[in-house]
Coordinates of C-alpha atoms and ligand atoms in Angstrom, one line a residue:
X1 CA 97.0 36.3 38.0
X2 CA 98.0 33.6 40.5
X3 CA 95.9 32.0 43.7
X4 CA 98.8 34.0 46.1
X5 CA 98.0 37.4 44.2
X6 CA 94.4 37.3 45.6
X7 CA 94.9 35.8 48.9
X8 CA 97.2 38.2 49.2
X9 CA 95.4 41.4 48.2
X10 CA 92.2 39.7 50.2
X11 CA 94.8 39.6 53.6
X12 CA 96.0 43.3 52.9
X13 CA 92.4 44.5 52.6
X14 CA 90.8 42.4 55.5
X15 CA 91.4 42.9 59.2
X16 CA 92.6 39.7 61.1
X17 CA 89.5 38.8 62.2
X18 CA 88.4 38.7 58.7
X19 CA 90.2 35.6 57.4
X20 CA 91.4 32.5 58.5
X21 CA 94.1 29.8 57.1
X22 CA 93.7 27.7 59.7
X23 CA 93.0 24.5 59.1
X24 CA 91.3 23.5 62.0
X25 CA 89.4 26.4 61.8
X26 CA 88.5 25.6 57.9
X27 CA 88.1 21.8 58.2
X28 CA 83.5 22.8 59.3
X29 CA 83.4 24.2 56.6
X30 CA 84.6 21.8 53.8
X31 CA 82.0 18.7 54.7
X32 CA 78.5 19.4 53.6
X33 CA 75.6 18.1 56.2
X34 CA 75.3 14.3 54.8
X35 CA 78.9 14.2 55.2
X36 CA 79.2 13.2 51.3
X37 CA 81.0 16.3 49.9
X38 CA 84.8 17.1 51.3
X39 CA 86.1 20.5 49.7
X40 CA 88.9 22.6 49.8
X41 CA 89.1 26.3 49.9
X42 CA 92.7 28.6 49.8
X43 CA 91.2 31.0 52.3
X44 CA 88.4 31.3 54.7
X45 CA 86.8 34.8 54.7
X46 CA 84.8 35.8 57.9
X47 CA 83.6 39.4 57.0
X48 CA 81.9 41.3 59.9
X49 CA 80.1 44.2 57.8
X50 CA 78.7 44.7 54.3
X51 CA 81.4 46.7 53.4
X52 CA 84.3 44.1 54.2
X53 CA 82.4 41.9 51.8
X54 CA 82.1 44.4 49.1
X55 CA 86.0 45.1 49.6
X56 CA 86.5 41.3 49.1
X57 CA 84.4 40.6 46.5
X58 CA 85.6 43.4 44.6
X59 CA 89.1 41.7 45.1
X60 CA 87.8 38.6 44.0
X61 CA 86.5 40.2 40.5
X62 CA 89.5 42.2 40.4
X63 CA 91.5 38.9 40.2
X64 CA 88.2 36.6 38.0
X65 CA 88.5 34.6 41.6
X66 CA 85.7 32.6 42.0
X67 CA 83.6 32.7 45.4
X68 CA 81.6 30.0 47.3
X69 CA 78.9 31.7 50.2
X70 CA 78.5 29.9 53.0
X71 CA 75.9 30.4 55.7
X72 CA 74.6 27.2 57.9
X73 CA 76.2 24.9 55.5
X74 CA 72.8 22.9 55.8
X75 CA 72.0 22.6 52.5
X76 CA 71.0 19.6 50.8
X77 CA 71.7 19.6 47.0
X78 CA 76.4 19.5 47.2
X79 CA 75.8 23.2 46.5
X80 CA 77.4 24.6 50.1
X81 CA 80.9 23.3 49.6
X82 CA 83.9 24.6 47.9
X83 CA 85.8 22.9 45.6
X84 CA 88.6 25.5 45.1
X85 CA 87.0 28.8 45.3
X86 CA 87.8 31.4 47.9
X87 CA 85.2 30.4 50.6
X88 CA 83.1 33.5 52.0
X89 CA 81.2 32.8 55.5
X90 CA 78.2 35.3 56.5
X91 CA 78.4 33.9 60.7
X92 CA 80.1 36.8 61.7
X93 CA 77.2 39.3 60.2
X94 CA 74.4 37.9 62.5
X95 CA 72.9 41.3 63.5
X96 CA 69.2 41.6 63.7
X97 CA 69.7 45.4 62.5
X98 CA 65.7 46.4 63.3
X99 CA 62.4 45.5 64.4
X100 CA 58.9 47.4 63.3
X101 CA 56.3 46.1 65.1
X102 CA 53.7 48.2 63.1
X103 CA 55.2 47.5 60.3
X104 CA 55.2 43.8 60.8
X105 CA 58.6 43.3 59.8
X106 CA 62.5 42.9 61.1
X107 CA 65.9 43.5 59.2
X108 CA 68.4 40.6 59.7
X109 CA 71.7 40.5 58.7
X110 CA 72.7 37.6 56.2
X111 CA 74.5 35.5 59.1
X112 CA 71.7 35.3 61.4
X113 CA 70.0 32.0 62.6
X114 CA 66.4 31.5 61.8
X115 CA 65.6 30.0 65.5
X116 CA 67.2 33.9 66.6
X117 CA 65.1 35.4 64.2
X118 CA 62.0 33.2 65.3
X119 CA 63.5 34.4 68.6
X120 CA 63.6 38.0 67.7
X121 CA 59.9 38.6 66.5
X122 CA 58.3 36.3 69.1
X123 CA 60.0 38.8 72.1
X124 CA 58.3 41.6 69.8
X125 CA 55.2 39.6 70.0
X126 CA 55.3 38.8 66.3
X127 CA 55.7 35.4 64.2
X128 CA 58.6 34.8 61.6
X129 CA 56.4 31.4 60.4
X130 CA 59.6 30.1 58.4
X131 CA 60.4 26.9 60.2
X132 CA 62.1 23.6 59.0
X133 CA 64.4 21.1 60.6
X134 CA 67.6 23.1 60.5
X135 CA 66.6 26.3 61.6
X136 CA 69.0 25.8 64.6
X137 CA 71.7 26.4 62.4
X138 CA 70.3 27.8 58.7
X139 CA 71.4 31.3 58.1
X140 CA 68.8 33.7 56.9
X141 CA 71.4 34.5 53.8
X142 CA 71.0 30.4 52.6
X143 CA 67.4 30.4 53.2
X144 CA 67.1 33.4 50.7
X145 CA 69.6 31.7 48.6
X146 CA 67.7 28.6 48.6
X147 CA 64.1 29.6 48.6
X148 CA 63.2 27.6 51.4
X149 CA 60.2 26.0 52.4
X150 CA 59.3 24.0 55.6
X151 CA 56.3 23.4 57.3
X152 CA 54.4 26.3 57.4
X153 CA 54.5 27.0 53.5
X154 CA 51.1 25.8 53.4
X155 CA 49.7 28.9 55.7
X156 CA 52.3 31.5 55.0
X157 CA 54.3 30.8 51.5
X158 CA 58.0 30.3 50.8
X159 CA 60.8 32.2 51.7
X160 CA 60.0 33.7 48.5
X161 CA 56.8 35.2 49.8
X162 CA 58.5 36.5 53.2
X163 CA 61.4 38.9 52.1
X164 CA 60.1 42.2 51.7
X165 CA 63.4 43.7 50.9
X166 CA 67.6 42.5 50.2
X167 CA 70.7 44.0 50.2
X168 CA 73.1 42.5 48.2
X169 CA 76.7 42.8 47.0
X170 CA 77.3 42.4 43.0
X171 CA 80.1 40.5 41.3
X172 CA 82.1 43.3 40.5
X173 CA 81.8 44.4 44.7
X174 CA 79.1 47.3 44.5
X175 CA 76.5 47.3 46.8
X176 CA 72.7 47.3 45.6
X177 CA 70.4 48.1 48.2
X178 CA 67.1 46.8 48.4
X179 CA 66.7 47.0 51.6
X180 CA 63.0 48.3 51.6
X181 CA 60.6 47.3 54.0
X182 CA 57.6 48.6 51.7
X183 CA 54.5 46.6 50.9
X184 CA 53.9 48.4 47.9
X185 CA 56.3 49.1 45.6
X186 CA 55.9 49.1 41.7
X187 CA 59.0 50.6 40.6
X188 CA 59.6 48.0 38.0
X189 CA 61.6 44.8 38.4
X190 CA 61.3 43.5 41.6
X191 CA 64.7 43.0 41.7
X192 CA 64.8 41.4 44.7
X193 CA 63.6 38.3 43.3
X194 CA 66.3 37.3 41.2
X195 CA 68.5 37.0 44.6
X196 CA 65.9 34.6 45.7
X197 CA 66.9 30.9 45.1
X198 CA 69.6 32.1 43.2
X199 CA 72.0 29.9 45.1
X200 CA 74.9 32.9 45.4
X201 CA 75.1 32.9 41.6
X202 CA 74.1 36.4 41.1
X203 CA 76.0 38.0 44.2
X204 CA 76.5 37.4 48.3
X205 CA 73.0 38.3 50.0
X206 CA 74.4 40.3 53.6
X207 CA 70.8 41.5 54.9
X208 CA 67.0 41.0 54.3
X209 CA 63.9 42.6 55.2
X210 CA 61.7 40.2 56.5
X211 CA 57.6 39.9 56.7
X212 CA 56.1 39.4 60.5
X213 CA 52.9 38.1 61.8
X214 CA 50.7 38.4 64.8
X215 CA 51.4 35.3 66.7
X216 CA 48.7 32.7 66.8
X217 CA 47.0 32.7 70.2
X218 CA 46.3 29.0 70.6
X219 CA 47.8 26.3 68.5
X220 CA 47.1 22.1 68.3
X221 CA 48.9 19.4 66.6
X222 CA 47.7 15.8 66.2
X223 CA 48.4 12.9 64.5
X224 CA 46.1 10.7 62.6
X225 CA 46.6 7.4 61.5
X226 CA 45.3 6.6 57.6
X227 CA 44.7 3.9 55.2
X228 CA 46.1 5.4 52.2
X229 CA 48.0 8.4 50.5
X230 CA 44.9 9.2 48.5
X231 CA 42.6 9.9 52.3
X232 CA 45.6 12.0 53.2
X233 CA 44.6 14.5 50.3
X234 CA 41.3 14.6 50.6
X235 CA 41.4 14.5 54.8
X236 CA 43.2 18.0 54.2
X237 CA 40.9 19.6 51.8
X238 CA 38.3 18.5 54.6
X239 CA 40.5 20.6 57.4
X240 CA 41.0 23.7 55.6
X241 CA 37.3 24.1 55.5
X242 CA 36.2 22.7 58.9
X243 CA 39.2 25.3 60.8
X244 CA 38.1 28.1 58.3
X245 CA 41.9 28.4 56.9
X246 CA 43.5 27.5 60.5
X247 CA 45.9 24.7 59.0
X248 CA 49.2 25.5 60.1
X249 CA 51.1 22.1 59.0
X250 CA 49.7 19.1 57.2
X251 CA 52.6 17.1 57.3
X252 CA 52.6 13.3 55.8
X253 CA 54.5 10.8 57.6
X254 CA 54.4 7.0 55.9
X255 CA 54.9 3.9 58.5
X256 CA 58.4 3.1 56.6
X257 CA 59.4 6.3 57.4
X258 CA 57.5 6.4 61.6
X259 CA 59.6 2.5 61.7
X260 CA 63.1 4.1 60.8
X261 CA 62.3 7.0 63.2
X262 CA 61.1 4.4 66.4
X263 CA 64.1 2.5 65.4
X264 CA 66.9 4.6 65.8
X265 CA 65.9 7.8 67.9
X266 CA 66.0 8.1 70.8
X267 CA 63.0 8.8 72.6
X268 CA 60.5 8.3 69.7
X269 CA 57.2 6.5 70.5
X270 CA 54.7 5.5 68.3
X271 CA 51.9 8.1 69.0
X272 CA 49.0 5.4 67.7
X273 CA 47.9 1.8 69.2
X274 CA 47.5 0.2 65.7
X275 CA 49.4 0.2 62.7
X276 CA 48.8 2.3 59.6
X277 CA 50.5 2.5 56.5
X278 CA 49.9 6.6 56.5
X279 CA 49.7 9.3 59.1
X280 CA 49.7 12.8 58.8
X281 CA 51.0 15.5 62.0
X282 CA 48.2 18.2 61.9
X283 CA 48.6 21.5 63.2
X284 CA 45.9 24.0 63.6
X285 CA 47.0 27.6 64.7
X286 CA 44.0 30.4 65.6
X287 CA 44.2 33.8 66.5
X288 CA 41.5 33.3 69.7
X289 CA 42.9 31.9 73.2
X290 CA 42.1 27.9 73.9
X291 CA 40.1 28.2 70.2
X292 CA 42.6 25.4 68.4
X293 CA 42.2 21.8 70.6
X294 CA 38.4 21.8 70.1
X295 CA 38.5 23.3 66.7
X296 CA 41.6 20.3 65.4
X297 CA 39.0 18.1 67.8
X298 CA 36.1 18.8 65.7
X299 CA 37.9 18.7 62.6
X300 CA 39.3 15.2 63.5
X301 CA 36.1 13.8 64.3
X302 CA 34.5 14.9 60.8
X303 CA 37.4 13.3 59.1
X304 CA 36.4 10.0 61.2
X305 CA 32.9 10.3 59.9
X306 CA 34.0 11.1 56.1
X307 CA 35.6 7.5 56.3
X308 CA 39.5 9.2 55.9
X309 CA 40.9 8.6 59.4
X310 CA 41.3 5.5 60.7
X311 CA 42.8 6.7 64.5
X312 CA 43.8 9.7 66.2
X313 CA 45.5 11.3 68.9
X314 CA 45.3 15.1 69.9
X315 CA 48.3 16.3 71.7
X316 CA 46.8 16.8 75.3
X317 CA 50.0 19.2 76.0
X318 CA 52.8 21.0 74.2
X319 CA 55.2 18.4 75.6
X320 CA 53.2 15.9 73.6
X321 CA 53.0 18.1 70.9
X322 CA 56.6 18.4 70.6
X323 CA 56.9 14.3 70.4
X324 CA 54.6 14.7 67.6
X325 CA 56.4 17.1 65.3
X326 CA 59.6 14.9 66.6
X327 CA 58.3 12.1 65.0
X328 CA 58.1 14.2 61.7
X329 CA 61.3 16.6 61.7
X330 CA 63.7 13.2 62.3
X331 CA 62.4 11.4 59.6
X332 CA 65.5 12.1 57.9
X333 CA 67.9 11.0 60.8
X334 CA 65.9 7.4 60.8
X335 CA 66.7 7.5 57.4
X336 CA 70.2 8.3 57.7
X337 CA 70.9 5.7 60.9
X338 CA 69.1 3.2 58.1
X339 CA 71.4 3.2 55.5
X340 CA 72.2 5.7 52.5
X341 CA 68.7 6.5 50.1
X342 CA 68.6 8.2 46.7
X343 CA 66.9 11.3 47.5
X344 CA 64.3 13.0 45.1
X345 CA 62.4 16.4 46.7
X346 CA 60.1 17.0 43.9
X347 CA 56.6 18.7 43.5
X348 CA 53.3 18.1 41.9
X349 CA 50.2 19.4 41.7
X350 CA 48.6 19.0 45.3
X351 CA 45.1 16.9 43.8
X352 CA 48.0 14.8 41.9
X353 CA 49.9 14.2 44.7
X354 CA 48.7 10.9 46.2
X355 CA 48.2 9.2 42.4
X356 CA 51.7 10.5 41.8
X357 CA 53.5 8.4 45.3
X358 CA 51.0 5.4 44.4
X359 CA 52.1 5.1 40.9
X360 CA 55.7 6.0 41.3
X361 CA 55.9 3.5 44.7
X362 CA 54.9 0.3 42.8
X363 CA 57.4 1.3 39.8
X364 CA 60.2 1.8 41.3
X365 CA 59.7 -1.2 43.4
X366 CA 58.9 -3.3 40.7
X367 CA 62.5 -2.2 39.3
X368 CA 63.9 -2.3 42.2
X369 CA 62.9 -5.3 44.2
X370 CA 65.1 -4.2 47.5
X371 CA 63.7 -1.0 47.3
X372 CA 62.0 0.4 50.6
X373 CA 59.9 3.6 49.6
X374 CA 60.0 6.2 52.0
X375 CA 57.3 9.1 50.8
X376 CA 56.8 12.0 53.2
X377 CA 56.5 15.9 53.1
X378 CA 54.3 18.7 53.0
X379 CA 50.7 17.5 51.7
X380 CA 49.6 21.4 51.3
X381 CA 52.8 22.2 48.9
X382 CA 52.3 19.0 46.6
X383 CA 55.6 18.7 48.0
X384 CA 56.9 15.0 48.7
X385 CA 60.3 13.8 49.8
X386 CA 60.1 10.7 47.8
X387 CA 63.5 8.8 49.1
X388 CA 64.3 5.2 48.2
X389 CA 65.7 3.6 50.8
X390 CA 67.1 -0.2 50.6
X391 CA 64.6 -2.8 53.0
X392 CA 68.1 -4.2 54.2
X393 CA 69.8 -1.5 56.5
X394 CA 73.4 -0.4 55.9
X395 CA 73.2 0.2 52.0
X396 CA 76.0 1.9 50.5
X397 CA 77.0 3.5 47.5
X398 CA 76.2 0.6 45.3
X399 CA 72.5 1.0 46.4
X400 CA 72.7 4.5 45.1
X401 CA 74.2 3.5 41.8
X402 CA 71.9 0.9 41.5
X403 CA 69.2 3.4 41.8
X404 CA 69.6 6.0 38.9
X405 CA 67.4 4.3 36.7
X406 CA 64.9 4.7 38.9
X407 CA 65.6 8.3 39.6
X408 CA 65.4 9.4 35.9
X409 CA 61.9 7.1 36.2
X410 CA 60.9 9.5 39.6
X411 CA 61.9 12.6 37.5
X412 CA 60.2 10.9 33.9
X413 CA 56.9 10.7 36.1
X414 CA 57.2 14.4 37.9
X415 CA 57.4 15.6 34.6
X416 CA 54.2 13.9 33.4
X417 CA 52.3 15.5 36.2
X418 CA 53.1 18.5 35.2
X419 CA 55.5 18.7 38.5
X420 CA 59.1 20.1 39.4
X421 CA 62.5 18.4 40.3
X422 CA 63.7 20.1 43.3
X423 CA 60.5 21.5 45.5
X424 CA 62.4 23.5 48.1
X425 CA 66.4 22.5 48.4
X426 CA 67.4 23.7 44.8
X427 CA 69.6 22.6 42.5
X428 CA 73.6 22.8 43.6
X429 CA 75.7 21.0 41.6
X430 CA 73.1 17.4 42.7
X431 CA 70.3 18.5 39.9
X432 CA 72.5 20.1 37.2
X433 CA 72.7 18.1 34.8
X434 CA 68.8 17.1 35.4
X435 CA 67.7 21.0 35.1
X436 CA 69.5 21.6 31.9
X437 CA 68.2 18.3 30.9
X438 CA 64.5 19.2 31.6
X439 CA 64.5 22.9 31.1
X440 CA 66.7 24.1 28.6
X441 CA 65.0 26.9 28.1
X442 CA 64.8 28.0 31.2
X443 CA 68.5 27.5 31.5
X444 CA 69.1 29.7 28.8
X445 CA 67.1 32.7 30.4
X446 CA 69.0 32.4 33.6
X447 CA 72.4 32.1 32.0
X448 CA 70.9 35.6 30.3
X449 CA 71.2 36.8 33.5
X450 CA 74.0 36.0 35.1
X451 CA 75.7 36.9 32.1
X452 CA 74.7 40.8 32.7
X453 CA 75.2 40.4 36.4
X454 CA 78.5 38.4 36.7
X455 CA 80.0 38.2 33.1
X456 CA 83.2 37.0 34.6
X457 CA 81.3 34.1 36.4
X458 CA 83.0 34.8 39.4
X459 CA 80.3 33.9 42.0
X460 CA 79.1 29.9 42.8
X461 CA 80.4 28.9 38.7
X462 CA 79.9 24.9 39.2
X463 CA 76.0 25.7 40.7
X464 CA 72.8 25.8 38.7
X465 CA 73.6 27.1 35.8
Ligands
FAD501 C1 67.8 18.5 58.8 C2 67.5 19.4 57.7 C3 66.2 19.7 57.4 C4 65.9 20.6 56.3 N1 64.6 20.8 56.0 C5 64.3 21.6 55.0 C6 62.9 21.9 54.7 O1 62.0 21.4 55.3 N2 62.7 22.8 53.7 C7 63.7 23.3 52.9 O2 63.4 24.1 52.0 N3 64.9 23.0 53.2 C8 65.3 22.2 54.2 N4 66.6 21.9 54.4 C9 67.6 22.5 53.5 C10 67.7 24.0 53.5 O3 67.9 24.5 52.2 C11 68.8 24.6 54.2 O4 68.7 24.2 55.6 C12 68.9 26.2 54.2 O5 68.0 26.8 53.3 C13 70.3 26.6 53.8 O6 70.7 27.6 54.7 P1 72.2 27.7 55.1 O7 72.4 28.9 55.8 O8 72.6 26.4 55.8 O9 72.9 27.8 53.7 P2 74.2 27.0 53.1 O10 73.9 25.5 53.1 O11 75.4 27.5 53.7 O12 74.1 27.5 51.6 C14 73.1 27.1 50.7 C15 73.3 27.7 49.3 O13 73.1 29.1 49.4 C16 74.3 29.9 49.1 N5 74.4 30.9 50.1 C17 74.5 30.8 51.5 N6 74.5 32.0 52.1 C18 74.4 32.9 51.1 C19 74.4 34.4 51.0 N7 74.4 35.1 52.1 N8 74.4 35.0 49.8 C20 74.4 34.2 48.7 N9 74.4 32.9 48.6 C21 74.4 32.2 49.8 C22 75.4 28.9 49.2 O14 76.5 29.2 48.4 C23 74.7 27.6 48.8 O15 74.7 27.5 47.4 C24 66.9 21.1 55.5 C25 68.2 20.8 55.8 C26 68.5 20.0 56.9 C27 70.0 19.7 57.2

């Protein structure tokens, strides 16, 4: 059946709001975030309601047309882009559909923004704790898709750990609904699951049930300058049991990384009078009013005596605290103003973590002499962003060619610690070739699956899998 057959059936089924072959309208949507990918797409479908997107993809399957989601398009691993297939968008189904208080928990349409979500449970006087650079425009649909992680992983878990329920439509159009809000519920599979950090391969996610929590009553960030990777480790084993469990965010920040940040935004100021090769942005959230400063205080001034911190600085207000986290969330817009970086989000176990950026640093430099290592992430996840920058700004895609070898050494060494390729942005089309690689096993399981879910491979072909 031809490209027109579809598009056609897709127009006749869809209401005019529904779909768009505009150009201008479609042009967004066919760039990824870095600006590296440009795709094409025949149609643009804008669906407003779960049952427009069962009609179209029940089209789609009709016709074996394949289907790209697309929430925020802020995804990080070439896996938001289409290269051909009929291009879905969840914007238009941005409903937050409920809020239970007592229940702790709020039902969000796939479209919806995380910020309105955030938004959402804070006017309920609840906390959605998912939070990560691009929660101004990440849809909750990707985030499920993705499994994402951010800052607060440490306290509250992954994405993984904050759905309660999905509703989902299949690759042949039906509708599964998940959609419980339960706690408890040991009716075998949990289905759910398999939609998490699937990437759209198994079906398009259109609403989620999502876990709240009582919202801290006082919260404190600092910044701590440190003398090594290694003191950032230990210096957070130390919090965790001077604060009781109140460690909201342990964030590591290295001085490459603070330099490309003082360098090129706008605003940024170095929150330290001296000069450390290591810092980590500290945030301590309690349930008791005005309990956080003095408890972070305290905890900062034990970490002095232990040896691991080398200078500090407590946010005296939230308009310092703010500077803080800004100094951590535009890491990656230094990075970008710098020049381009071959990117590697991996994992490891968290007591490996600093051997593991030591050890891969001064190998990667010593086969790479213009290499500029820029290590940061979340401390509490084992989770660095190990990039590798050039030390001369304005590198190109020659730097990135010139660095494979050295990414199949990162991935070589992740492996030996017993560690994982892609922490929290997934696999796309970027990691492919590396998951197969390192996990064909594990491959063959999932392709199991999608096989009994979308046997006509239908729904994201060219990710993951
Ligand atoms: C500045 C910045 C900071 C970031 N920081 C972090 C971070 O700290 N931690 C982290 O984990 N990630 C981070 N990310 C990446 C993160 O994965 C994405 O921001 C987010 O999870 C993707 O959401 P999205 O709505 O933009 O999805 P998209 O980019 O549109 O899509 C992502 C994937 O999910 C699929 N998909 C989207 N919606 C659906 C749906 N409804 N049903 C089925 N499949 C769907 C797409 O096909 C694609 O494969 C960051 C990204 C940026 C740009």
């Amino acid at each position: 059946m031809s490209n027109a057959a579809v598009i056609d059936a897709l127009k006749a089924a869809l209401p005019p709001k529904s779909w768009s072959e505009d150009p201008g309208e479609i042009a967004p949507h066919l760039t990824d975030w870095r600006g590296r990918e440009r795709g094409e797409t025949p149609i643009l479908l804008k669906p407003a309601s779960t049952e427009e997107v069962a009609k179209a993809v029940g089209i789609c399957a009709a016709h074996g047309a394949a289907i790209l989601p697309q929430g925020g398009n802020t995804g990080l691993v070439a896996g938001s882009t289409p290269k051909g297939e009929i291009l879905l968008s969840l914007k238009r189904m941005n409903a937050i559909r409920a809020i239970d208080p007592l229940n702790d928990s709020l039902v969000a349409e796939a479209g919806a923004i995380l910020e309105t979500v955030q938004g959402a449970a804070a006017q309920a006087n609840r906390l959605f704790p998912l939070s990560l650079g691009s929660q101004g425009s990440a849809t909750i649909g990707g985030l499920i898709s993705t499994n994402a992680g951010g800052v607060h992983v440490l306290r509250y878990g992954m994405m993984r750990d904050l759905v309660l329920g999905i509703e989902a439509v299949l690759p042949d159009g039906s509708v599964w609904n998940g959609l419980t809000v339960l706690r408890k519920d040991n009716t075998g599979y949990d289905l759910k699951q398999l939609f998490i950090g699937a990437e759209g391969t198994l079906g398009v996610v259109t609403a989620a049930a999502l876990k709240l929590f009582p919202r801290p009553a006082s919260a404190a960030v600092a910044i701590a300058g440190l003398d090594s990777a290694g003191a950032a480790v230990q210096l957070l084993a130390l919090m965790k049991a001077e604060t009781g469990g109140g460690v909201a965010a342990f964030e590591l920040i290295p001085r490459s990384g603070l330099d490309m940040v003082l360098k090129h935004v706008p605003g940024a100021r170095a929150p330290l009078a001296g000069s450390y090769p290591w810092h980590v942005l500290i945030e301590v959230t309690t349930g008791q009013a005005d309990a956080a400063a003095p408890m972070l205080q305290a905890a900062l001034e034990k970490g002095a005596e232990a040896g691991l911190i080398a200078d500090a600085a407590l946010a005296q207000n939230q308009a310092q605290a703010a500077d803080f986290w800004k100094l951590r969330e535009t890491i990656p817009e230094g990075e970008k103003a710098h020049g381009r970086a071959a990117k590697h989000d991996v994992s490891v176990p968290v007591s490996k973590m600093a051997e593991f950026i030591d050890r891969a640093s001064a190998e990667v430099e010593a086969m790479l002499p213009e290499a500029l290592i820029v290590a940061f992430g979340h401390v509490g996840d084992g989770n660095v962003h190990f990039n590798v920058s050039a030390k001369s700004p304005g590198a190109g895609e020659d730097f990135i060619r010139a660095c494979e070898k050295a990414t199949r050494h990162v991935y070589d060494l992740v492996g030996e610690y017993g560690g994982s390729i892609s922490a929290e942005h997934g696999i796309g089309t970027l990691k492919r070739g590396e998951l197969s690689a390192r996990k064909p096993q594990d491959v063959a399981l999932m392709r199991a699956i999608k096989q009994a879910l979308d046997p006509k491979n239908i729904m994201n072909p060219r990710m993951v899998l």
